[in-house]
Amino acid sequence: MMQQYWRVKADHPDTLIFFRMGDFYELFYQDAETAAPVLEIALTTRGKSADKPIPMAGVPVHAMQSYLLKLVQSGFKVAICEQMEPPGQSKGPVKREVVRTVTPGTLTEDTLLSAKAHNYLAALFPGDGKKKPPAIASLDLSTGLFEVMALADWDQAAAELSRLQPAELLVPEGWPPPPQMDVWAKRITRRADLLFTPKHGAATLLEHFHAGSLDGYGIGDSPSCQGAAGAMISYCQETQREALGHIVALTRLHPGEGMLLDDACRRNLEINASLSDGKRDVSLLGVMDQCRTAMGSRLLAVWLNRPLQDVQAIRVRQAAVTWFLERVDAREALRAALRQMHDLERLLSRVALKRAAPRDLSGLRAALHLLPEIHRQLGAGLEGFPSLLDVLSSHLTGHEELRALLTKTLAEEPPAQLKDGGVIRAGFDPDLDETRQMAHSGRDYLAQLETREREATGISSLKIKFHRTFGYTIEVTNAQLDKVPAERYIQKQTMANAVRYVTMELKETEERLLNAQERLLALEAELFAQLAEQTAQHAAALQKTAAAVAAIDVLACFADSADRFDYCRPLVDDELIIDIRSGRHPVVERFAEQTFVPNDILLNGDDQRIALITGPNMAGKSTLMRQVALIALMAHVGAFVPATEARIGLVDRIFTRVGASDDLAGGRSTFMVEMTETAHILNHATPRSLVILDEIGRGTSTYDGLSIAWAVVEHLHGKSRARALFATHYHELTQLERLKPGIVNHTVQVKEWRDEILFLHTIARGAADRSYGIHVARLAGLPKSVTERAKQVLEDLESADLRAPVEPGHKSAAEPEYQLTLFAEPPPSPALTELNALNPDDLSPKQALETLYRLKELL
């Protein structure tokens, strides 16, 4: 047996082997030592090899998935090596084969996946720096969503990986990744270089799709896309050991079709998860997701992370949302029906990969029965029916044949597992009905036999039970052993409180019953496999239906949110205007304890291109800037937005630089991280971009920070010409409004009252004259002695260009303030300048003395 194990291990050297032995999956040697602490199971031994005990650890078959989840979440791959025949059927070890390799990017079971999130496997074709650019293919094996994109540069590649957040990334074995790939190092799986070649990729794809050309998939002219997509299919074929029947389409994406969002933008705007705890709930996705199906929730995440760049496509979605918004009763009935919808996409994948359980097919049957109601509530055929909903509704019909087949074949309430029996409906197959009757009559005969034996022996506690080792036995308690007829009862097992026996009649009955049950299960398994195969043939049409249901769910969700939270339909056009009236932060307003204060903002490509925002901390500058970016983002996915009125000119990319963080592992300080991110923005922003910059320059000295902030604003104004919101405490920057047309000062208002400040959270034209930092420090709980001392220092510094006094209330003589600078040495003092210019040989004693006194006064 161990020779068999080593043959399997040799074929999967970098994979943990789950080696099936009866009711357990066992791990041996290094696999056991690696997995035991992760799974928190006992590490034992089995036999010896080279006079050393063989390490072993095992998990029960029935609990395999929970253990698999732990290993996969820890980054391991696991090969499932199953017994392919019953023990004892042949001489020698039981035949075993690897039936599947489970990896982080190839999960399909609901218990191993998040229902509301895609689980992407990505494959990267690095390109050659010449005619073949980089390309990334992505696949969610659990849904069949398969896409590929050729990219212009590594900046786009990094943004695409940020969008996908792949659980696993396939790259060529000999490829040295650039620094942008460092963040994905732990998720990389290296594959043979040959598998990424366009020639191999094209051949793999043509064979998989049974096609003569790849032109119909949009990649006939892209060797890069062929290499990435082909490597993806090769890997899935190798790990799944089954035909990938649910992967029936490949969509080519193009970088210009969607708004580009980098990782910093997604993180800072909290699009998918909150910054505080990394959870989904308190994020834009979390508050927008009022979908009724898992498919809808996943599609919403796709839309939010790749907003549209086509005005007409956005307006088409808006029209569908408006239709639902205006038909309240129909919308609520539709959403009630959607709530009952099973996850068609993931059901289909398990059917295609031959992993479907009986309840997967019954769930599909229930979903097909819901489709007519969903179609009816859409209102197809009514005047003004939106074009998008017309297309989507056309994919909800045409499944009558499959629905009828599933209805007549499957039992009304099938069991969770095929081995439990009762999967196929009575009356569907005569042979099955006859075998089922034989099995049931055998159980009835056992009940009758138990009654007869009680009467014949007078043993009132006698019971016939099934034992996994001994089969059916007669169990007699110790108190009534004296009544056992020794001539007929053959003892099989003695227990603490009872003894188990068999009789010849019981053994004959057991044989008939087990044969009937075995045949019954085999017949049901055969019929179920046929049903699953017939269902898989409908995969292409069913996937279109699933996609339509998901889109309908998202659009109805947008309408429901607009209705409940008073959102408006934004005007989206090709202009460079962002005009928001009474805008609100979609996340903050949902969780705020007080009424959220709305604000107006206007940006354009001309006289109000950059909003320079000043005001105290806690006044709401950061919230306002994020709010504008999120409203723009929501408008680009076709959703309504939290405002009374909004006009959003197309945005090609949203850039954000907010907050303070360092990169200790990378050896970068907070300021270095800030400057790196700012450089990225300045190098990539265009007039169509929206830039959010918060407190640029605060990580260094005042003069350095001010000069950097000033230069950044000038660059945005003169070079990038992007629409921007720039928050700062450098009040000197407000002079730019006078110097640079297109820069407009805004301030977040506060009200002073009895030496306290009241945050009004309203924005107005103009500049703040104070930062109120000491007031905020007091609110934060700094000791009173510290804040009082700070007030004294502030008064001294504001009265003149002075150094901070050494003692409270004491002002030192006026002195120039020198700061360490990044750009130059501090200027020399006047005394030093004069001293350097002196020639002592030219001075008389009197002149030397007078010069000495004068220099002393300059110090």
Coordinates of C-alpha atoms in Angstrom, one line a residue, residues 166-647:
P166 CA -7.5 36.1 -7.2
A167 CA -7.2 33.3 -4.7
E168 CA -4.5 31.8 -6.9
L169 CA -2.3 33.2 -9.6
L170 CA -0.7 31.1 -12.4
V171 CA 2.6 32.3 -13.8
P172 CA 5.3 30.7 -16.0
E173 CA 7.9 28.8 -14.2
G174 CA 10.9 30.7 -15.5
W175 CA 9.4 34.2 -15.3
P176 CA 11.0 36.7 -12.9
P177 CA 8.1 38.9 -11.6
P178 CA 8.4 42.7 -11.4
P179 CA 8.1 44.5 -8.1
Q180 CA 4.3 45.1 -8.8
M181 CA 3.8 41.4 -8.3
D182 CA 5.3 41.2 -4.9
V183 CA 2.0 41.5 -3.1
W184 CA 0.8 38.3 -4.9
A185 CA 3.9 36.2 -4.1
K186 CA 2.1 33.9 -1.6
R187 CA -0.7 33.1 -4.1
I188 CA 1.5 32.3 -7.1
T189 CA 1.5 28.8 -8.6
R190 CA 4.2 28.3 -11.2
R191 CA 3.5 26.2 -14.3
A192 CA 5.7 25.0 -17.2
D193 CA 6.6 27.8 -19.6
L194 CA 5.2 25.8 -22.5
L195 CA 1.7 26.0 -21.1
F196 CA 1.7 29.8 -21.5
T197 CA 2.8 29.9 -25.1
P198 CA 0.2 31.3 -27.5
K199 CA 0.5 28.2 -29.7
H200 CA -0.2 25.8 -26.9
G201 CA -2.9 28.1 -25.5
A202 CA -4.7 28.3 -28.8
A203 CA -4.7 24.5 -29.3
T204 CA -6.0 24.0 -25.8
L205 CA -8.9 26.5 -26.2
L206 CA -9.9 25.2 -29.7
E207 CA -10.1 21.7 -28.3
H208 CA -12.0 22.8 -25.2
F209 CA -14.6 24.9 -27.1
H210 CA -14.8 22.4 -30.0
A211 CA -14.1 25.4 -32.3
G212 CA -12.3 25.9 -35.5
S213 CA -11.3 29.5 -34.8
L214 CA -10.9 31.8 -31.8
D215 CA -12.1 34.8 -33.7
G216 CA -15.6 34.3 -32.3
Y217 CA -14.2 34.6 -28.8
G218 CA -12.5 37.9 -29.6
I219 CA -8.9 36.7 -29.1
G220 CA -8.1 35.4 -32.6
D221 CA -5.7 38.4 -33.0
S222 CA -4.3 38.3 -29.5
P223 CA -1.5 35.8 -28.8
S224 CA -1.2 37.2 -25.3
C225 CA -4.8 36.4 -24.5
Q226 CA -4.5 33.0 -26.1
G227 CA -1.5 32.2 -23.8
A228 CA -3.2 33.3 -20.6
A229 CA -6.6 31.7 -21.3
G230 CA -5.0 28.5 -22.6
A231 CA -2.8 28.1 -19.5
M232 CA -6.0 28.6 -17.4
I233 CA -7.9 25.8 -19.1
S234 CA -4.9 23.4 -19.0
Y235 CA -4.6 23.9 -15.2
C236 CA -8.3 23.3 -14.6
Q237 CA -8.4 20.2 -16.7
E238 CA -5.4 18.8 -14.8
T239 CA -6.8 19.6 -11.3
Q240 CA -10.4 18.6 -12.0
R241 CA -10.0 15.4 -14.0
E242 CA -13.3 16.1 -15.6
A243 CA -14.6 17.9 -18.7
L244 CA -15.2 21.5 -17.9
G245 CA -18.7 21.5 -19.5
H246 CA -19.9 24.6 -17.8
I247 CA -17.2 26.8 -19.2
V248 CA -19.0 27.5 -22.5
A249 CA -18.0 31.1 -23.1
L250 CA -14.9 33.4 -23.0
T251 CA -15.3 37.1 -22.8
R252 CA -12.5 39.5 -23.9
L253 CA -12.4 42.7 -21.8
H254 CA -10.6 45.8 -22.9
P255 CA -8.9 48.3 -20.5
G256 CA -10.8 51.3 -21.9
E257 CA -14.2 49.8 -21.3
G258 CA -14.2 50.2 -17.5
M259 CA -13.1 52.8 -15.1
L260 CA -9.6 52.0 -13.8
L261 CA -9.5 51.6 -10.0
D262 CA -6.1 50.8 -8.4
D263 CA -5.7 49.1 -5.0
A264 CA -5.2 52.3 -3.1
C265 CA -8.5 53.7 -4.5
R266 CA -10.4 50.5 -3.5
R267 CA -8.9 50.6 -0.1
N268 CA -9.2 54.3 0.7
L269 CA -12.8 54.6 -0.6
E270 CA -13.7 51.3 1.2
I271 CA -15.4 50.0 -1.9
N272 CA -15.3 46.3 -0.9
A273 CA -14.3 46.3 2.8
S274 CA -13.9 48.8 5.6
L275 CA -10.5 50.1 6.6
S276 CA -11.1 49.5 10.3
D277 CA -11.8 45.8 10.3
G278 CA -11.6 44.6 6.7
K279 CA -15.3 43.5 6.8
R280 CA -17.7 43.8 4.0
D281 CA -20.7 45.2 5.9
V282 CA -19.4 48.8 6.5
S283 CA -18.3 49.4 2.9
L284 CA -19.9 50.7 -0.3
L285 CA -20.5 47.1 -1.5
G286 CA -22.0 46.2 1.9
V287 CA -24.5 49.0 2.0
M288 CA -25.4 48.8 -1.7
D289 CA -26.0 45.0 -1.6
Q290 CA -29.6 44.6 -0.9
C291 CA -29.8 41.8 -3.6
R292 CA -32.0 38.8 -3.0
T293 CA -29.8 36.2 -4.7
A294 CA -26.2 35.2 -4.3
M295 CA -25.8 35.6 -8.0
G296 CA -26.9 39.2 -7.8
S297 CA -24.5 40.0 -4.9
R298 CA -21.6 38.6 -7.0
L299 CA -22.6 40.6 -10.0
L300 CA -22.9 43.8 -8.0
A301 CA -19.4 43.4 -6.8
V302 CA -18.2 42.9 -10.5
W303 CA -20.1 46.1 -11.5
L304 CA -18.7 48.2 -8.6
N305 CA -15.1 47.1 -9.3
R306 CA -15.4 47.8 -13.0
P307 CA -17.6 50.8 -13.6
L308 CA -18.8 51.5 -17.1
Q309 CA -17.1 54.0 -19.4
D310 CA -19.9 54.2 -21.9
V311 CA -22.6 56.9 -21.4
Q312 CA -25.2 55.0 -23.4
A313 CA -24.6 51.7 -21.5
I314 CA -25.0 53.6 -18.2
R315 CA -28.3 55.2 -19.3
V316 CA -29.6 51.8 -20.4
R317 CA -29.1 50.5 -16.9
Q318 CA -30.6 53.7 -15.4
A319 CA -33.8 53.2 -17.5
A320 CA -34.2 49.7 -16.1
V321 CA -33.8 51.0 -12.5
T322 CA -36.4 53.7 -13.2
W323 CA -38.8 51.1 -14.5
F324 CA -38.5 49.2 -11.2
L325 CA -38.6 52.4 -9.2
E326 CA -42.0 53.4 -10.7
R327 CA -43.6 50.0 -10.3
V328 CA -43.4 49.4 -6.5
D329 CA -45.8 46.5 -6.2
A330 CA -44.3 44.5 -9.1
R331 CA -40.8 45.2 -7.8
E332 CA -41.6 43.9 -4.3
A333 CA -43.3 40.8 -5.8
L334 CA -40.3 40.2 -8.0
R335 CA -37.8 40.6 -5.2
A336 CA -39.9 38.2 -3.1
A337 CA -39.6 35.6 -5.9
L338 CA -35.9 36.2 -6.2
R339 CA -35.4 35.5 -2.5
Q340 CA -36.4 31.9 -3.2
M341 CA -34.0 31.5 -6.1
H342 CA -31.2 29.0 -5.7
D343 CA -27.7 29.8 -6.9
L344 CA -28.0 28.6 -10.5
E345 CA -24.4 29.4 -11.4
R346 CA -22.8 27.2 -8.7
L347 CA -25.4 24.5 -9.1
L348 CA -24.5 24.2 -12.8
S349 CA -20.8 24.0 -12.1
R350 CA -21.2 21.1 -9.8
V351 CA -23.5 19.4 -12.3
A352 CA -20.9 19.8 -15.1
L353 CA -18.0 18.6 -12.9
K354 CA -20.1 15.5 -11.8
R355 CA -20.2 16.7 -8.1
A356 CA -23.9 17.4 -8.0
A357 CA -25.8 16.2 -5.0
P358 CA -29.5 15.3 -5.3
R359 CA -30.5 18.6 -3.7
D360 CA -28.5 20.5 -6.3
L361 CA -30.8 19.2 -9.0
S362 CA -33.9 19.7 -6.9
G363 CA -32.7 23.3 -6.3
L364 CA -32.3 23.7 -10.0
R365 CA -35.8 22.4 -10.5
A366 CA -37.2 24.8 -8.0
A367 CA -35.4 27.7 -9.7
L368 CA -36.9 26.7 -13.1
H369 CA -40.4 26.7 -11.6
L370 CA -39.8 30.3 -10.3
L371 CA -38.8 31.7 -13.7
P372 CA -42.3 32.2 -15.1
E373 CA -43.3 34.3 -12.0
I374 CA -40.1 36.4 -12.4
H375 CA -40.9 36.9 -16.1
R376 CA -44.4 38.0 -15.3
Q377 CA -43.4 40.5 -12.7
L378 CA -40.9 42.1 -15.0
G379 CA -43.9 43.5 -17.0
A380 CA -42.5 42.5 -20.4
G381 CA -44.7 43.8 -23.3
L382 CA -45.9 46.8 -21.3
E383 CA -45.5 50.3 -22.9
G384 CA -42.1 51.8 -22.2
F385 CA -40.5 48.4 -21.2
P386 CA -36.7 49.1 -21.1
S387 CA -34.5 47.6 -23.8
L388 CA -32.2 46.0 -21.2
L389 CA -35.0 44.3 -19.4
D390 CA -36.4 43.1 -22.7
V391 CA -33.1 41.4 -23.5
L392 CA -32.8 39.9 -20.0
S393 CA -36.4 38.6 -20.0
S394 CA -35.8 36.7 -23.2
H395 CA -33.3 34.5 -21.3
L396 CA -35.9 33.5 -18.7
T397 CA -37.9 31.2 -21.0
G398 CA -37.2 28.1 -23.0
H399 CA -36.5 25.6 -20.1
E400 CA -39.8 23.8 -20.2
E401 CA -38.3 20.5 -21.4
L402 CA -35.6 20.4 -18.6
R403 CA -38.1 21.5 -16.0
A404 CA -40.5 18.7 -17.0
L405 CA -37.6 16.1 -16.9
L406 CA -36.4 17.1 -13.5
T407 CA -40.0 17.1 -12.2
K408 CA -40.8 13.6 -13.4
T409 CA -37.4 12.1 -12.4
L410 CA -36.5 13.6 -9.0
A411 CA -38.3 12.7 -5.8
E412 CA -40.3 15.6 -4.3
E413 CA -37.8 16.0 -1.4
P414 CA -34.6 14.1 -2.3
P415 CA -32.1 13.3 0.4
A416 CA -28.8 15.3 0.9
Q417 CA -26.7 12.4 -0.4
L418 CA -27.2 9.8 -3.1
K419 CA -26.2 7.0 -0.8
D420 CA -29.2 7.7 1.4
G421 CA -31.6 6.5 -1.3
G422 CA -35.0 7.8 -2.3
V423 CA -33.6 10.1 -4.9
I424 CA -35.6 9.1 -8.0
R425 CA -39.4 9.5 -8.0
A426 CA -41.6 6.4 -7.8
G427 CA -43.1 5.5 -11.1
F428 CA -40.2 6.9 -13.2
D429 CA -38.4 3.6 -13.8
P430 CA -40.2 0.2 -13.6
D431 CA -37.0 -1.7 -12.8
L432 CA -36.2 0.7 -10.0
D433 CA -39.7 0.5 -8.6
E434 CA -39.5 -3.4 -8.5
T435 CA -36.1 -3.3 -6.8
R436 CA -37.4 -0.7 -4.3
Q437 CA -40.3 -2.9 -3.5
M438 CA -38.0 -5.9 -2.8
A439 CA -35.9 -3.8 -0.5
H440 CA -38.9 -2.5 1.4
S441 CA -40.4 -6.0 1.7
G442 CA -37.1 -7.2 3.1
R443 CA -37.3 -4.6 5.8
D444 CA -40.9 -5.5 6.5
Y445 CA -39.8 -9.2 6.8
L446 CA -37.1 -8.2 9.4
A447 CA -39.8 -6.5 11.5
Q448 CA -42.0 -9.5 11.3
L449 CA -39.0 -11.8 12.2
E450 CA -38.2 -9.7 15.2
T451 CA -41.8 -10.1 16.4
R452 CA -41.8 -13.8 15.9
E453 CA -38.5 -14.3 17.7
R454 CA -39.8 -12.3 20.7
E455 CA -42.9 -14.6 20.9
A456 CA -40.9 -17.8 20.3
T457 CA -38.3 -17.1 23.0
G458 CA -40.2 -15.0 25.4
I459 CA -37.5 -12.3 25.4
S460 CA -39.4 -9.1 25.5
S461 CA -36.2 -6.9 25.0
L462 CA -35.1 -8.7 21.9
K463 CA -34.2 -6.4 19.0
I464 CA -32.8 -6.9 15.5
K465 CA -30.2 -4.2 14.7
F466 CA -27.7 -3.5 12.0
H467 CA -24.0 -3.3 12.9
R468 CA -21.4 -2.1 10.4
T469 CA -19.1 -5.1 11.1
F470 CA -21.5 -8.0 11.8
G471 CA -24.5 -6.9 9.7
Y472 CA -27.9 -7.7 11.1
T473 CA -27.9 -9.3 14.6
I474 CA -30.3 -10.2 17.3
E475 CA -29.5 -8.3 20.5
V476 CA -30.4 -9.7 23.9
T477 CA -29.8 -8.0 27.2
N478 CA -27.8 -9.8 30.0
A479 CA -30.9 -10.0 32.2
Q480 CA -32.6 -12.4 29.7
L481 CA -29.7 -14.5 28.4
D482 CA -31.1 -17.6 30.1
K483 CA -34.0 -17.6 27.6
V484 CA -31.7 -17.7 24.5
P485 CA -32.2 -20.9 22.5
A486 CA -28.6 -22.1 22.1
E487 CA -29.5 -24.6 19.3
R488 CA -30.5 -21.8 16.9
Y489 CA -28.7 -18.7 18.1
I490 CA -25.0 -18.3 17.1
Q491 CA -23.2 -15.8 19.3
K492 CA -21.3 -13.0 17.5
Q493 CA -20.3 -10.4 20.1
T494 CA -20.4 -9.9 23.8
M495 CA -20.9 -6.4 25.1
A496 CA -21.1 -4.9 28.6
N497 CA -24.9 -5.1 28.8
A498 CA -26.0 -7.4 26.0
V499 CA -24.9 -10.2 23.6
R500 CA -25.4 -10.2 19.9
Y501 CA -26.5 -13.3 18.0
V502 CA -27.4 -14.4 14.4
T503 CA -29.6 -17.2 13.1
M504 CA -29.5 -18.9 9.7
E505 CA -32.9 -17.4 8.8
L506 CA -31.6 -13.9 9.7
K507 CA -28.5 -14.3 7.6
E508 CA -30.5 -15.4 4.6
T509 CA -32.9 -12.5 5.0
E510 CA -29.9 -10.1 5.4
E511 CA -28.4 -11.4 2.1
R512 CA -31.6 -10.9 0.2
L513 CA -32.1 -7.4 1.7
L514 CA -28.6 -6.2 1.2
N515 CA -28.5 -7.4 -2.4
A516 CA -31.8 -5.5 -3.0
Q517 CA -30.5 -2.4 -1.3
E518 CA -27.2 -2.6 -3.1
R519 CA -29.0 -2.9 -6.5
L520 CA -31.4 -0.2 -5.5
L521 CA -28.6 2.3 -4.8
A522 CA -26.7 1.3 -7.9
L523 CA -29.8 1.8 -10.0
E524 CA -30.5 5.2 -8.5
A525 CA -26.9 6.3 -8.9
E526 CA -27.1 5.3 -12.6
L527 CA -30.4 7.2 -13.2
F528 CA -29.1 10.2 -11.3
A529 CA -25.9 10.3 -13.4
Q530 CA -28.0 10.2 -16.5
L531 CA -30.2 13.0 -15.3
A532 CA -27.2 15.1 -14.4
E533 CA -25.6 14.5 -17.8
Q534 CA -28.9 15.5 -19.5
T535 CA -29.0 18.6 -17.3
A536 CA -25.4 19.5 -18.2
Q537 CA -26.3 19.6 -21.9
H538 CA -28.4 22.7 -21.1
A539 CA -25.4 24.5 -19.5
A540 CA -25.1 27.3 -22.1
A541 CA -28.8 28.3 -21.9
L542 CA -28.9 28.0 -18.2
Q543 CA -25.9 30.2 -17.7
K544 CA -27.5 32.9 -19.8
T545 CA -30.6 32.6 -17.6
A546 CA -28.5 32.8 -14.4
A547 CA -26.7 35.9 -15.7
A548 CA -30.1 37.5 -16.5
V549 CA -31.5 36.7 -13.1
A550 CA -28.4 38.2 -11.5
A551 CA -28.7 41.4 -13.5
I552 CA -32.4 41.8 -12.8
D553 CA -31.7 41.3 -9.1
V554 CA -29.1 44.1 -9.1
L555 CA -31.2 46.5 -11.1
A556 CA -34.2 45.9 -8.8
C557 CA -31.9 46.3 -5.8
F558 CA -30.7 49.7 -7.1
A559 CA -34.4 50.8 -7.5
D560 CA -35.2 49.6 -4.0
S561 CA -32.3 51.6 -2.5
A562 CA -33.3 54.7 -4.4
D563 CA -36.8 54.4 -3.1
R564 CA -35.9 53.7 0.5
F565 CA -32.9 56.1 0.9
D566 CA -34.1 59.0 -1.4
Y567 CA -31.5 58.6 -4.1
C568 CA -31.7 60.6 -7.4
R569 CA -31.0 59.6 -11.0
P570 CA -27.8 61.3 -12.0
L571 CA -27.3 62.8 -15.4
V572 CA -24.2 61.1 -16.8
D573 CA -22.6 62.7 -19.9
D574 CA -19.3 63.3 -21.7
E575 CA -18.6 66.7 -20.2
L576 CA -16.0 67.4 -17.6
I577 CA -18.5 68.5 -15.0
I578 CA -19.2 67.0 -11.5
D579 CA -22.1 68.9 -10.0
I580 CA -23.6 67.4 -6.9
R581 CA -26.5 69.0 -5.0
S582 CA -27.1 68.0 -1.4
G583 CA -24.8 65.0 -1.7
R584 CA -24.4 62.5 1.1
H585 CA -21.9 59.8 1.9
P586 CA -23.7 56.5 1.1
V587 CA -22.0 54.6 3.9
V588 CA -21.6 57.2 6.6
E589 CA -25.2 58.3 6.4
R590 CA -26.4 54.7 6.9
F591 CA -24.4 54.2 10.1
A592 CA -24.3 57.8 11.5
E593 CA -26.0 58.3 14.9
Q594 CA -26.9 61.9 13.9
T595 CA -28.6 63.2 10.8
F596 CA -26.1 63.4 8.0
V597 CA -25.4 67.0 6.7
P598 CA -25.6 67.1 2.9
N599 CA -23.2 69.3 0.8
D600 CA -22.9 70.7 -2.7
I601 CA -19.8 70.5 -4.8
L602 CA -19.0 71.7 -8.3
L603 CA -16.0 70.7 -10.4
N604 CA -15.5 71.3 -14.1
G605 CA -12.8 71.4 -16.7
D606 CA -12.6 75.2 -16.7
D607 CA -12.9 77.7 -13.8
Q608 CA -13.6 75.2 -11.0
R609 CA -11.3 72.4 -11.8
I610 CA -9.6 72.0 -8.4
A611 CA -11.4 72.5 -5.1
L612 CA -8.9 73.4 -2.4
I613 CA -10.5 72.5 0.9
T614 CA -9.4 73.9 4.3
G615 CA -10.9 73.5 7.7
P616 CA -10.2 71.8 11.1
N617 CA -9.8 68.1 11.7
M618 CA -13.1 66.4 12.4
A619 CA -15.0 69.0 10.3
G620 CA -15.7 66.5 7.5
K621 CA -13.1 67.2 4.8
S622 CA -12.2 63.6 4.2
T623 CA -15.8 62.4 4.3
L624 CA -16.8 65.1 1.8
M625 CA -14.0 64.1 -0.7
R626 CA -14.7 60.4 -0.4
Q627 CA -18.4 61.1 -0.8
V628 CA -17.8 62.9 -4.1
A629 CA -15.7 59.9 -5.4
L630 CA -18.3 57.3 -4.3
I631 CA -21.2 59.2 -5.9
A632 CA -19.2 59.4 -9.1
L633 CA -18.5 55.7 -8.9
M634 CA -22.1 54.8 -8.2
A635 CA -23.2 56.8 -11.2
H636 CA -20.9 54.9 -13.5
V637 CA -22.4 51.5 -12.6
G638 CA -25.9 52.8 -13.4
A639 CA -27.1 53.2 -9.8
F640 CA -29.0 56.1 -8.4
V641 CA -27.0 58.3 -6.0
P642 CA -27.4 59.9 -2.6
A643 CA -28.2 63.5 -3.6
T644 CA -31.1 65.6 -4.6
E645 CA -29.6 66.3 -8.0
A646 CA -26.3 65.2 -9.7
R647 CA -24.5 65.6 -13.0

